[in-house]
Amino acid sequence: MTSPQRAFIFDMDGTIVDNMAFHTRSWMTFFQRRGHALDADAFFLSTAGRQGHEIIRSYLGESVSDADHAALMAEKEAVYRELYAPHLATVAGFDALIGAAREDGVALVVGTAAPDENIAFTLDGLDLRRHFDAIVGAADVRRGKPNPDVFLMAAERAGALPEHCIVFEDAPLGVEAARRAGMRAVVLSTTLPAEAFAQFDNVICVARDFSGLSIASLFASTPAAPII
């Protein structure tokens, strides 16, 4: 009897790369140009993991047309890429973990709310695309996190059942999306402390980075949220 397919599903922003501060700064710049003064911390908690069109319509209203939305998103993402480009790098231990996972037969998938341009900017800029079995982004699903759509599609493309998938996330909305998908989650505390995830019953580990994570231990884990 063959073992079931296992999969690691990685959020991208704030997880593969430690860039959420740059995304928040670009959103602050974008909304300041339109007369909105926002609290950066509150904005992150309410939006991280949501798709760009959802965020824009939350603040600018449902009347934004599709054409206007495309132009607005292009503006915001151009600001982000300009800010983050000099700092583009993977979180410590990521390259070693995916190399070990590949050798162990674990499928690797990206499940992100990012648009295609930012996926290319990050994954191609770091030559990471070749390591993944599939990539699911904002263009592939209708609803962003905390809806489970992106992770369920990632599992489907990996050929793995949700109970055999582990999601790596940095944001509460992403961990909630994993919970709704029936998946365990590893939290990277790149953006928020462990306490921000205390309410989630699907978290098996909170870690500062990917260093020292054991593939066998992760798949054997039940939610307890030890801090590494």
GROMACS .gro file of C-alpha atoms in nm:
model
  228
    1MET     CA    1   0.000   0.000   0.000
    2THR     CA    2   0.146   0.335  -0.102
    3SER     CA    3   0.167   0.625   0.141
    4PRO     CA    4  -0.063   0.921   0.075
    5GLN     CA    5   0.082   1.223  -0.101
    6ARG     CA    6   0.199   1.488   0.145
    7ALA     CA    7   0.229   1.855   0.061
    8PHE     CA    8   0.379   2.175   0.195
    9ILE     CA    9   0.179   2.481   0.090
   10PHE     CA   10   0.361   2.811   0.127
   11ASP     CA   11   0.208   3.152   0.148
   12MET     CA   12   0.451   3.384  -0.031
   13ASP     CA   13   0.451   3.737   0.111
   14GLY     CA   14   0.573   3.740   0.469
   15THR     CA   15   0.651   3.368   0.458
   16ILE     CA   16   0.888   3.280   0.174
   17VAL     CA   17   1.011   3.639   0.184
   18ASP     CA   18   0.997   3.881   0.478
   19ASN     CA   19   0.834   4.167   0.290
   20MET     CA   20   0.507   4.255   0.461
   21ALA     CA   21   0.639   4.583   0.599
   22PHE     CA   22   0.707   4.691   0.240
   23HIS     CA   23   0.357   4.589   0.129
   24THR     CA   24   0.207   4.786   0.416
   25ARG     CA   25   0.421   5.090   0.333
   26SER     CA   26   0.310   5.076  -0.030
   27TRP     CA   27  -0.057   5.054   0.072
   28MET     CA   28  -0.013   5.348   0.310
   29THR     CA   29   0.139   5.553   0.026
   30PHE     CA   30  -0.139   5.445  -0.210
   31PHE     CA   31  -0.420   5.544   0.027
   32GLN     CA   32  -0.252   5.864   0.148
   33ARG     CA   33  -0.258   5.984  -0.213
   34ARG     CA   34  -0.636   5.946  -0.192
   35GLY     CA   35  -0.685   6.119   0.141
   36HIS     CA   36  -0.703   5.811   0.365
   37ALA     CA   37  -0.488   5.820   0.682
   38LEU     CA   38  -0.473   5.461   0.808
   39ASP     CA   39  -0.316   5.285   1.106
   40ALA     CA   40  -0.057   5.049   0.960
   41ASP     CA   41  -0.090   4.775   1.226
   42ALA     CA   42  -0.470   4.767   1.212
   43PHE     CA   43  -0.458   4.770   0.832
   44PHE     CA   44  -0.229   4.467   0.824
   45LEU     CA   45  -0.444   4.263   1.061
   46SER     CA   46  -0.758   4.328   0.860
   47THR     CA   47  -0.613   4.283   0.511
   48ALA     CA   48  -0.310   4.050   0.501
   49GLY     CA   49  -0.406   3.757   0.279
   50ARG     CA   50  -0.695   3.932   0.108
   51GLN     CA   51  -0.676   4.000  -0.263
   52GLY     CA   52  -0.594   4.351  -0.382
   53HIS     CA   53  -0.933   4.413  -0.542
   54GLU     CA   54  -1.100   4.322  -0.211
   55ILE     CA   55  -0.883   4.570  -0.021
   56ILE     CA   56  -0.938   4.852  -0.269
   57ARG     CA   57  -1.314   4.807  -0.270
   58SER     CA   58  -1.318   4.797   0.112
   59TYR     CA   59  -1.167   5.145   0.129
   60LEU     CA   60  -1.269   5.309  -0.198
   61GLY     CA   61  -1.615   5.158  -0.236
   62GLU     CA   62  -1.791   4.902  -0.452
   63SER     CA   63  -1.832   5.154  -0.734
   64VAL     CA   64  -1.471   5.111  -0.850
   65SER     CA   65  -1.489   4.973  -1.204
   66ASP     CA   66  -1.284   4.679  -1.323
   67ALA     CA   67  -1.080   4.908  -1.549
   68ASP     CA   68  -1.012   5.154  -1.268
   69HIS     CA   69  -0.928   4.869  -1.034
   70ALA     CA   70  -0.664   4.731  -1.272
   71ALA     CA   71  -0.497   5.072  -1.295
   72LEU     CA   72  -0.511   5.123  -0.918
   73MET     CA   73  -0.359   4.783  -0.847
   74ALA     CA   74  -0.082   4.844  -1.102
   75GLU     CA   75   0.001   5.168  -0.924
   76LYS     CA   76   0.011   5.012  -0.578
   77GLU     CA   77   0.217   4.709  -0.682
   78ALA     CA   78   0.468   4.923  -0.871
   79VAL     CA   79   0.530   5.117  -0.549
   80TYR     CA   80   0.576   4.790  -0.358
   81ARG     CA   81   0.822   4.639  -0.605
   82GLU     CA   82   1.028   4.958  -0.612
   83LEU     CA   83   1.047   4.960  -0.231
   84TYR     CA   84   1.126   4.591  -0.185
   85ALA     CA   85   1.351   4.511  -0.483
   86PRO     CA   86   1.679   4.596  -0.305
   87HIS     CA   87   1.585   4.363  -0.017
   88LEU     CA   88   1.458   4.057  -0.206
   89ALA     CA   89   1.571   3.741  -0.022
   90THR     CA   90   1.424   3.421   0.119
   91VAL     CA   91   1.361   3.378   0.491
   92ALA     CA   92   1.642   3.191   0.667
   93GLY     CA   93   1.626   2.813   0.626
   94PHE     CA   94   1.371   2.815   0.343
   95ASP     CA   95   1.602   2.685   0.071
   96ALA     CA   96   1.726   2.400   0.291
   97LEU     CA   97   1.374   2.300   0.392
   98ILE     CA   98   1.235   2.280   0.039
   99GLY     CA   99   1.543   2.087  -0.072
  100ALA     CA  100   1.491   1.831   0.204
  101ALA     CA  101   1.117   1.816   0.135
  102ARG     CA  102   1.177   1.747  -0.232
  103GLU     CA  103   1.412   1.461  -0.144
  104ASP     CA  104   1.149   1.323   0.095
  105GLY     CA  105   0.878   1.321  -0.173
  106VAL     CA  106   0.676   1.609  -0.029
  107ALA     CA  107   0.491   1.812  -0.293
  108LEU     CA  108   0.565   2.185  -0.284
  109VAL     CA  109   0.301   2.444  -0.373
  110VAL     CA  110   0.269   2.821  -0.339
  111GLY     CA  111  -0.071   2.947  -0.224
  112THR     CA  112  -0.075   3.327  -0.230
  113ALA     CA  113  -0.306   3.624  -0.264
  114ALA     CA  114  -0.045   3.797  -0.481
  115PRO     CA  115  -0.108   3.894  -0.844
  116ASP     CA  116   0.090   3.727  -1.121
  117GLU     CA  117   0.330   4.024  -1.153
  118ASN     CA  118   0.435   3.995  -0.789
  119ILE     CA  119   0.463   3.617  -0.809
  120ALA     CA  120   0.703   3.659  -1.101
  121PHE     CA  121   0.890   3.937  -0.920
  122THR     CA  122   0.951   3.714  -0.616
  123LEU     CA  123   0.977   3.359  -0.745
  124ASP     CA  124   1.160   3.437  -1.068
  125GLY     CA  125   1.370   3.705  -0.901
  126LEU     CA  126   1.494   3.439  -0.658
  127ASP     CA  127   1.491   3.151  -0.914
  128LEU     CA  128   1.242   2.955  -0.702
  129ARG     CA  129   0.967   2.869  -0.951
  130ARG     CA  130   1.146   2.553  -1.065
  131HIS     CA  131   1.117   2.401  -0.716
  132PHE     CA  132   0.736   2.407  -0.699
  133ASP     CA  133   0.488   2.154  -0.833
  134ALA     CA  134   0.220   2.422  -0.864
  135ILE     CA  135   0.157   2.790  -0.793
  136VAL     CA  136  -0.188   2.923  -0.701
  137GLY     CA  137  -0.231   3.300  -0.695
  138ALA     CA  138  -0.497   3.568  -0.692
  139ALA     CA  139  -0.577   3.510  -1.060
  140ASP     CA  140  -0.669   3.147  -0.992
  141VAL     CA  141  -0.938   3.190  -0.728
  142ARG     CA  142  -1.231   3.425  -0.685
  143ARG     CA  143  -1.205   3.478  -0.309
  144GLY     CA  144  -0.902   3.568  -0.100
  145LYS     CA  145  -0.814   3.452   0.250
  146PRO     CA  146  -0.968   3.383   0.504
  147ASN     CA  147  -1.170   3.184   0.252
  148PRO     CA  148  -0.999   2.848   0.194
  149ASP     CA  149  -1.011   2.858  -0.187
  150VAL     CA  150  -0.641   2.913  -0.254
  151PHE     CA  151  -0.530   2.632  -0.022
  152LEU     CA  152  -0.790   2.385  -0.144
  153MET     CA  153  -0.682   2.446  -0.502
  154ALA     CA  154  -0.318   2.409  -0.397
  155ALA     CA  155  -0.393   2.072  -0.238
  156GLU     CA  156  -0.583   1.958  -0.547
  157ARG     CA  157  -0.294   2.052  -0.774
  158ALA     CA  158  -0.052   1.873  -0.541
  159GLY     CA  159  -0.266   1.560  -0.546
  160ALA     CA  160  -0.291   1.566  -0.167
  161LEU     CA  161  -0.585   1.554   0.071
  162PRO     CA  162  -0.618   1.851   0.310
  163GLU     CA  163  -0.529   1.640   0.614
  164HIS     CA  164  -0.194   1.560   0.451
  165CYS     CA  165  -0.110   1.925   0.380
  166ILE     CA  166   0.079   2.168   0.602
  167VAL     CA  167   0.041   2.539   0.533
  168PHE     CA  168   0.315   2.789   0.613
  169GLU     CA  169   0.172   3.132   0.694
  170ASP     CA  170   0.252   3.462   0.864
  171ALA     CA  171  -0.093   3.622   0.893
  172PRO     CA  172  -0.407   3.542   1.094
  173LEU     CA  173  -0.633   3.553   0.786
  174GLY     CA  174  -0.406   3.296   0.621
  175VAL     CA  175  -0.408   3.065   0.922
  176GLU     CA  176  -0.787   3.094   0.931
  177ALA     CA  177  -0.798   3.002   0.560
  178ALA     CA  178  -0.590   2.692   0.637
  179ARG     CA  179  -0.823   2.605   0.926
  180ARG     CA  180  -1.128   2.632   0.699
  181ALA     CA  181  -0.950   2.410   0.446
  182GLY     CA  182  -0.894   2.143   0.712
  183MET     CA  183  -0.517   2.191   0.714
  184ARG     CA  184  -0.256   2.227   0.986
  185ALA     CA  185  -0.046   2.541   0.987
  186VAL     CA  186   0.307   2.646   1.074
  187VAL     CA  187   0.325   3.015   1.164
  188LEU     CA  188   0.629   3.223   1.073
  189SER     CA  189   0.662   3.508   1.324
  190THR     CA  190   0.820   3.733   1.063
  191THR     CA  191   0.537   3.985   1.098
  192LEU     CA  192   0.345   3.916   1.419
  193PRO     CA  193   0.433   3.751   1.754
  194ALA     CA  194   0.311   3.406   1.854
  195GLU     CA  195   0.042   3.558   2.076
  196ALA     CA  196  -0.144   3.684   1.768
  197PHE     CA  197  -0.223   3.322   1.674
  198ALA     CA  198  -0.324   3.187   2.015
  199GLN     CA  199  -0.688   3.142   1.913
  200PHE     CA  200  -0.618   2.902   1.626
  201ASP     CA  201  -0.658   2.531   1.689
  202ASN     CA  202  -0.480   2.423   1.370
  203VAL     CA  203  -0.137   2.573   1.448
  204ILE     CA  204   0.128   2.306   1.508
  205CYS     CA  205   0.432   2.530   1.535
  206VAL     CA  206   0.534   2.894   1.561
  207ALA     CA  207   0.887   2.956   1.436
  208ARG     CA  208   1.106   3.259   1.376
  209ASP     CA  209   1.219   3.111   1.042
  210PHE     CA  210   1.250   2.775   0.865
  211SER     CA  211   1.577   2.675   1.031
  212GLY     CA  212   1.561   2.354   1.230
  213LEU     CA  213   1.214   2.247   1.118
  214SER     CA  214   1.185   1.869   1.090
  215ILE     CA  215   0.969   1.736   0.808
  216ALA     CA  216   0.887   1.414   0.992
  217SER     CA  217   0.803   1.599   1.314
  218LEU     CA  218   0.577   1.845   1.135
  219PHE     CA  219   0.368   1.575   0.968
  220ALA     CA  220   0.350   1.383   1.298
  221SER     CA  221   0.240   1.694   1.490
  222THR     CA  222  -0.098   1.783   1.629
  223PRO     CA  223  -0.178   2.147   1.708
  224ALA     CA  224   0.011   2.266   2.014
  225ALA     CA  225   0.201   2.572   1.885
  226PRO     CA  226   0.547   2.518   2.034
  227ILE     CA  227   0.782   2.810   1.969
  228ILE     CA  228   1.111   2.726   1.798
   0.00000   0.00000   0.00000
